[in-house]
Every structure is written in structure tokens, then in C-alpha cells.
Coordinates of C-alpha atoms in Angstrom, one line a residue:
X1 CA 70.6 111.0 96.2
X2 CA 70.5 114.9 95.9
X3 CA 72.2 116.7 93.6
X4 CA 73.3 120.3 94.5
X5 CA 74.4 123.4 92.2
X6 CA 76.1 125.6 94.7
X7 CA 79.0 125.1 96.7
X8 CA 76.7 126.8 100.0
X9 CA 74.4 123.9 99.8
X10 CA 76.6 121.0 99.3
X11 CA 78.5 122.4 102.8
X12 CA 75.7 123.4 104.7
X13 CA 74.6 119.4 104.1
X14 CA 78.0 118.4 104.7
X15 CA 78.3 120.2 108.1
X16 CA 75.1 118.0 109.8
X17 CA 76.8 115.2 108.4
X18 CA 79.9 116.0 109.7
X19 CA 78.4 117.3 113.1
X20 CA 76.5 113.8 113.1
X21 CA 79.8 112.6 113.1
X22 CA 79.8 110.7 109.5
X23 CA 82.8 110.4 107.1
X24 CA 83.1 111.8 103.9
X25 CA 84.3 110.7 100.8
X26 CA 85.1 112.6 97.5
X27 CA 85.3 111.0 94.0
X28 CA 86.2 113.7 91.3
X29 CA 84.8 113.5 87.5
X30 CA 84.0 115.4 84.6
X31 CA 81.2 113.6 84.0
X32 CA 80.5 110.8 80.5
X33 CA 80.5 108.2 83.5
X34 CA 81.5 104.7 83.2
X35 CA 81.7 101.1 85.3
X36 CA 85.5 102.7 85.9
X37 CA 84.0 105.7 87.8
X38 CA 81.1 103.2 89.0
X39 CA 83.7 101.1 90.9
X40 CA 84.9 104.1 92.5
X41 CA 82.3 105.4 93.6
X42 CA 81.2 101.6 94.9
X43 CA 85.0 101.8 96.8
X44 CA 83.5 105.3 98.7
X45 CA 80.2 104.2 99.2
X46 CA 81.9 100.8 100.9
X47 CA 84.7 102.9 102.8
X48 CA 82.5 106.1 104.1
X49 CA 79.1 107.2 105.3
X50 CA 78.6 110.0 103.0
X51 CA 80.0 109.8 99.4
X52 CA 80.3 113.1 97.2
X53 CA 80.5 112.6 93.4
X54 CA 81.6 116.0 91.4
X55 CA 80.3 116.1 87.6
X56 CA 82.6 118.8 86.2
X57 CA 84.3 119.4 83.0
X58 CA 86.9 121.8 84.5
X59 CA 87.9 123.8 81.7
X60 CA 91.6 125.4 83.0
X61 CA 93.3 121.8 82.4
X62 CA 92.3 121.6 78.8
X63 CA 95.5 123.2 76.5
X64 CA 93.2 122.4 73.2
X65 CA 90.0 124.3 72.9
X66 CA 88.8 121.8 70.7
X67 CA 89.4 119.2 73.4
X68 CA 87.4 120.6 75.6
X69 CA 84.5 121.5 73.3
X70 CA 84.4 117.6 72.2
X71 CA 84.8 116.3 75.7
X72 CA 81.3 114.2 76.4
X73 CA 78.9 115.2 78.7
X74 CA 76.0 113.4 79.8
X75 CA 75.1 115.0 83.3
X76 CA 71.3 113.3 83.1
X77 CA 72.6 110.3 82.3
X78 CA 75.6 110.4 84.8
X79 CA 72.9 111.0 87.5
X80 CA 70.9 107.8 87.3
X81 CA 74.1 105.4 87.0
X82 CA 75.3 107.4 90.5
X83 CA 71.5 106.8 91.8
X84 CA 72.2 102.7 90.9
X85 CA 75.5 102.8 93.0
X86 CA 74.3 104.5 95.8
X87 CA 76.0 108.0 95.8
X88 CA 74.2 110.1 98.0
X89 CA 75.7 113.7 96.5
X90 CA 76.4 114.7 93.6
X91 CA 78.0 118.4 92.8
X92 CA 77.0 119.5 89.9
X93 CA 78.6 123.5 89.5
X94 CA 78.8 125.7 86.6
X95 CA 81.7 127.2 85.8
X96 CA 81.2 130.0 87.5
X97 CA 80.3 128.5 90.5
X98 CA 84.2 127.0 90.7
X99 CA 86.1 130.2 89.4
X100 CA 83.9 133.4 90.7
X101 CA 87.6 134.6 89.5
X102 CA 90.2 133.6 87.7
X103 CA 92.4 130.5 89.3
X104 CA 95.7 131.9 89.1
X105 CA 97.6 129.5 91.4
X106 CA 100.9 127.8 89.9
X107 CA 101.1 124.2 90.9
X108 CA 104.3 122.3 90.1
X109 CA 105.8 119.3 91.3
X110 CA 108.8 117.7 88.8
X111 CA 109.8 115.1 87.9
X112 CA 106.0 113.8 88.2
X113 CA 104.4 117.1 87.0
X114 CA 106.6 117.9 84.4
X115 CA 107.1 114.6 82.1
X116 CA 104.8 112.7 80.1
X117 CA 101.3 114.2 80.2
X118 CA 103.3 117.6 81.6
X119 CA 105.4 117.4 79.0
X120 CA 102.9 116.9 75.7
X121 CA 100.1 118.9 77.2
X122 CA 101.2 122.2 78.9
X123 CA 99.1 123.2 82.0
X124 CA 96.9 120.4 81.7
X125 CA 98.2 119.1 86.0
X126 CA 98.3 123.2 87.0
X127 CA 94.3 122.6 86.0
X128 CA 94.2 119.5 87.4
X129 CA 95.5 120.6 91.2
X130 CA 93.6 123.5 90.8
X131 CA 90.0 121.7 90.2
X132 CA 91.3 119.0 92.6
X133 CA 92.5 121.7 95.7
X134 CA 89.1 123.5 95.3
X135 CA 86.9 120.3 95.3
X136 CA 89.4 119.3 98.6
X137 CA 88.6 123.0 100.0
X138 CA 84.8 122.5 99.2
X139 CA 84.3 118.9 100.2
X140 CA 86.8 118.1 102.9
X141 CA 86.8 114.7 102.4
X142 CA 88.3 111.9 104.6
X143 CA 89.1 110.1 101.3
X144 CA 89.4 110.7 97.7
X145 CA 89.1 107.9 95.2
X146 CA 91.2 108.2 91.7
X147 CA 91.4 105.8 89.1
X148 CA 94.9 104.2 88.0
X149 CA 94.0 104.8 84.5
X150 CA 95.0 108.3 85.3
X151 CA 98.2 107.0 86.8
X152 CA 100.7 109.7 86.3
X153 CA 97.7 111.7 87.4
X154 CA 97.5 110.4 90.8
X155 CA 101.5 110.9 91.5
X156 CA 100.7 114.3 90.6
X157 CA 97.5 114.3 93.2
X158 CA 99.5 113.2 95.7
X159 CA 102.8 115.8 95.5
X160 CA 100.0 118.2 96.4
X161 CA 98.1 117.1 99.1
X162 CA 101.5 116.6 100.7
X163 CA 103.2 120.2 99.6
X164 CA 99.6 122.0 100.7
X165 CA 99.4 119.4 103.9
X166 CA 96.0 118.4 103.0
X167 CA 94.3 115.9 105.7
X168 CA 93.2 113.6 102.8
X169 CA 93.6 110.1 102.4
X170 CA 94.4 109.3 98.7
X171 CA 93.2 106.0 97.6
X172 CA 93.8 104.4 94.0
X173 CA 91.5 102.1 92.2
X174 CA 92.8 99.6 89.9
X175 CA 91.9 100.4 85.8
X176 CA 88.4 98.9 84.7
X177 CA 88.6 97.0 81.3
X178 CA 86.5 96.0 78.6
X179 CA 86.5 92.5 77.7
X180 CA 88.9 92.9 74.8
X181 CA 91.5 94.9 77.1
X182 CA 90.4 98.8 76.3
X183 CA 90.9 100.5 79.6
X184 CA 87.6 102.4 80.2
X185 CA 87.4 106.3 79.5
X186 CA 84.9 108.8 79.0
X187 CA 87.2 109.4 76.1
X188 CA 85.6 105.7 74.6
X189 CA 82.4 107.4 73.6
X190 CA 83.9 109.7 71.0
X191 CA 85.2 106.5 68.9
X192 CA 83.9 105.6 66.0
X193 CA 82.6 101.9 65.7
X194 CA 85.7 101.5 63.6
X195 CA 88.4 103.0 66.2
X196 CA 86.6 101.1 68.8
X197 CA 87.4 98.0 67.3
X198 CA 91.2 98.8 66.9
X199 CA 91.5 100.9 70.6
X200 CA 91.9 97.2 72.4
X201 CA 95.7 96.6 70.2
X202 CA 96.8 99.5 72.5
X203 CA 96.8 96.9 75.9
X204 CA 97.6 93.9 73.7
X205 CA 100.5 95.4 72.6
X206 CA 101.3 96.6 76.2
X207 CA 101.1 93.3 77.6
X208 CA 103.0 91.7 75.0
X209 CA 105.4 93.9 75.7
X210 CA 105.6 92.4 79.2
X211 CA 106.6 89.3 77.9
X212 CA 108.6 90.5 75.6
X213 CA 111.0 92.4 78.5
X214 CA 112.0 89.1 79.9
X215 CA 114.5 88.9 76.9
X216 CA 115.3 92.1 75.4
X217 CA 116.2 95.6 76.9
X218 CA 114.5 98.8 77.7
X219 CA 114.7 100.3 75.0
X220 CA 114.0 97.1 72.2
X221 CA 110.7 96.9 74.6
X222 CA 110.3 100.8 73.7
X223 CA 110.4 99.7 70.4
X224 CA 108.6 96.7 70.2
X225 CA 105.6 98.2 71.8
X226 CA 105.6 101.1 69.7
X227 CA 106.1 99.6 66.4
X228 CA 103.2 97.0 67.0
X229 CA 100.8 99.9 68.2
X230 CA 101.8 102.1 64.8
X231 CA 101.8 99.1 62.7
X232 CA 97.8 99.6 62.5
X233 CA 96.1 102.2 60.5
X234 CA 94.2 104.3 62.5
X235 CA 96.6 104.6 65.5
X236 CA 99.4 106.7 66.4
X237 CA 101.5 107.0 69.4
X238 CA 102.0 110.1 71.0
X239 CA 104.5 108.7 73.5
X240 CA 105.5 105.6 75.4
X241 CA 108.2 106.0 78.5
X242 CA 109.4 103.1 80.7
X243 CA 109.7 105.0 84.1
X244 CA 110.2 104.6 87.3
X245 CA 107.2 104.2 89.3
X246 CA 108.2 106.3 91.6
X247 CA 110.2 109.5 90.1
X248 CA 108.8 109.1 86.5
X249 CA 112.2 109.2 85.5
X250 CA 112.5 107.1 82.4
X251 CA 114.7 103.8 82.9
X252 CA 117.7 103.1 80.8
X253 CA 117.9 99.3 82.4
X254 CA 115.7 97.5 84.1
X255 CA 118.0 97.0 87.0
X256 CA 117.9 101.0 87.3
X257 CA 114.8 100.1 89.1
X258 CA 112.6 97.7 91.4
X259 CA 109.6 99.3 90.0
X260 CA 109.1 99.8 86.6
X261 CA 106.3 101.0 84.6
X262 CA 105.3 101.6 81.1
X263 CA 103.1 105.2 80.3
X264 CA 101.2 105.4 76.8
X265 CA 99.5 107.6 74.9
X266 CA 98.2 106.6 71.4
X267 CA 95.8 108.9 69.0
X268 CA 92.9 107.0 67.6
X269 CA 91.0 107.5 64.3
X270 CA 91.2 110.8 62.3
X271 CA 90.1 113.4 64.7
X272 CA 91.4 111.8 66.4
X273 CA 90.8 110.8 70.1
X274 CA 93.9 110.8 72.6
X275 CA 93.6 107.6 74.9
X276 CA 96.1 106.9 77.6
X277 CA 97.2 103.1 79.5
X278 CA 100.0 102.3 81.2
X279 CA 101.4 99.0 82.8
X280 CA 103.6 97.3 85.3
X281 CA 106.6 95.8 84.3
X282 CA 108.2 95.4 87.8
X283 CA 106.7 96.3 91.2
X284 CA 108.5 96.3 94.7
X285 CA 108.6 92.7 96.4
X286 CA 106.2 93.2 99.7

């Protein structure tokens, strides 16, 4: 595994590759890696010859300064879990090295940019495409792997390799869990022993909600989940939207759609530490 600095040296290593006639693939982080990323990266490693892991806390999609001064970063540790699963680069740039100058591109793509996530945190999916386009620009990767913990996040991803006609295959990996349910994040490391033992209601009241949806309607589901989430001490939602899965257009019955999907964002413990889920209440019939 080497791990390279500069954006030069990662290419110049990718050009024999690609003149040896290898395929690339690209899986994007900021780093505080987990099994989630690890399965990823497994996925690339499986589906390409040469897998490129960026560690990068990208700065322009943080709208709270305070967000991004608390976001973990463990780049030595990060290293040696990418060295177990076989990554063989790892891009490891300073913040200079991605913005020489100011990104001042304008990325928007509603509904999917603009709801949710969009809505509640301002900029954060402009910083996203732009960190994601430059990697893409950088890497040129056949493939790029994404978690579906950051759902909305991929729909975004998508909307932009299509508007900038990017020659990228996108490919989504389903959400690694803990035992008790808690989807795995970065985000995980900044609870409290305490908040970590009431993060997992966040899925169990998801999936209850599920069940619950056979008999009631949208919005008594909206309420159900909600209610049972805030019923704790120590958690607060943010948001919870039943969408469709494809426009991210909230549903006002579940016959508006054959997909159907619930997006949730819940603040744990005092500081408190923003986690996101989501889940399936109705997919398309293959």
C-alpha cells in the first residue's frame, strides 16, 4: 500500500496502471474509518485492479465551524485498517493540495439537492460535489463506491456525474450495523458511553415504524417514529421525511408511491452529535 500527498504522484502512478491496462476504483472518505468504509473498500478491491482510498476532511461542506473542528480524525490509524483490506492507494492531501484556490463552483440538483440534508444544512451537497468532482478529476475511476448510510447523499452523487457526463460507474453499498442496530459512522466516535448506549433506539424505532405502516398512514408513521425517538432523554430529532425514493419528494400516501423511504436525522447527547439513518418502507417489485 502507498500512500501519496500530492495529486502529481497519485496520477503519475495511476497512468502505468492505466497504460498497463488495470481498472481503477475510487472510495471517498474523510477519514475516522470504520467496518462501513472497510466493506467498501473490500467491494473495490473485489471489483477493480487498483483501488484508491481518499482520507480527507473536506472542509467547504461543513456549514458549522464547530462541526468541522470536532469531526474525528485518525489518519495513522485509518492507514493500517486500509493495509488489512488490501487498499493499494491511499490519497492523503492537505487542504491546500485540493483548493490551490478557492472552489467556487455552484452545484445544484433539486428536489434531491435541495431537501432534507439541503434543506437543514446549507451548502453542505455544493461541498460535497465539489470534493467528489475533484477526486473524479484526480482519480478517474471506473467505479466509485458510496455507502447507503449516506443515502440522500448518493442521489445527490449521481445528479452530477450525469449533469457533468462523468464516465463513472456509481455503485452503492448497503449500511453496516452494529449489533444493537446503530448504523456505523465516523460520527460514532464522538459519543459518549452514555449516548452510545441510547444511539441504537434511533433504528429500533425506524423499524418499528415499518411494522407499524401496515396499519396506519403516512403521516401517523411520521409520528409514531418521531415521538418514540424523542420519548428518550438524550435524543432529539432534527427531521424525519417519508419520501419518494426517487424524487425525495415527501409522500402524502403510501399509494403516491411504489418506493417509499423514510430519511432521519436525530441529535445525540448534549453537544450534541448529529447522526443520520434512513429505511425502506416500499421498494419497486423487480
Amino acid at each position: 500500500m502507498i500512500v501519496f500527498h500530492k495529486i502529481v504522484e497519485l496520477q503519475n502512478a495511476l497512468f502505468a496502471d492505466r497504460k498497463a491496462g488495470k481498472t481503477v476504483g475510487l472510495v471517498p472518505t474523510m477519514g475516522a474509518l470504520h467496518e462501513g468504509h472497510a466493506s467498501l473498500v473490500k467491494k473495490s478491491v473485489e471489483d477493480n485492479d487498483i483501488t484508491v482510498v481518499s482520507v480527507f476532511v473536506n472542509p467547504t461542506q461543513f456549514n458549522d465551524p464547530k462541526d468541522l473542528k470536532s469531526y474525528p480524525r485518525t489518519v495513522e490509524d485509518d492507514c493500517k485498517l486500509l493495509e488489512k483490506v488490501h487498499a493499494d492507494y491511499v490519497f492523503v492531501p492537505s487542504v491546500e493540495e485540493m483548493y490551490p484556490v478557492p472552489d467556487t463552483r455552484h452545484f445544484e440538483y433539486p428536489p434531491v439537492s435541495t431537501v432534507m440534508e439541503g434543506a437543514h444544512r446549507p451548502g453542505h451537497f455544493n461541498g460535497v460535489c465539489q470534493v467528489v468532482s475533484r477526486l473524479f478529476y484526480i482519480v478517474n475511476p471506473d467505479r466509485a463506491y458510496f455507502g447507503e448510510k449516506d443515502w440522500q447523499q448518493i442521489a445527490v452523487i449521481k445528479a452530477m456525474v450525469k449533469a457533468l457526463s462523468l464516465k463513472v460507474n456509481i455503485v452503492e453499498c448497503p449500511i453496516v450495523r452494529d449489533a444493537d442496530g446503530l448504523a456505523r459512522s465516523s460520527r460514532n466516535a464522538l459519543l459518549s458511553k452514555d449516548e452510545r448506549a441510547i444511539a441504537p433506539v434511533i433504528f429500533k424505532a425506524l423499524s418499528e415504524g415499518v411494522e407499524y405502516s401496515a396499519n396506519h398512514s403516512v403521516k401517523e408513521t411520521h409520528d409514531f417514529v418521531v415521538g418514540a425517538i424523542n420519548a428518550v432523554d438524550g435524543l432529539d430529532v432534527e427531521y424525519f421525511e417519508i419520501v419518494d425514493g426517487d424524487t425525495l419528494l415527501p409522500v402524502n400516501e403510501w399509494s403516491d408511491s411504489d418506493y417509499v423511504v423514510g430519511c432521519i436525522t436525530v441529535y445525540c447527547g448534549s453537544r450534541p452529535v448529529r447522526l443520520i439513518d434512513h429505511i425502506k418502507f416500499k421498494e419497486p417489485k423487480l
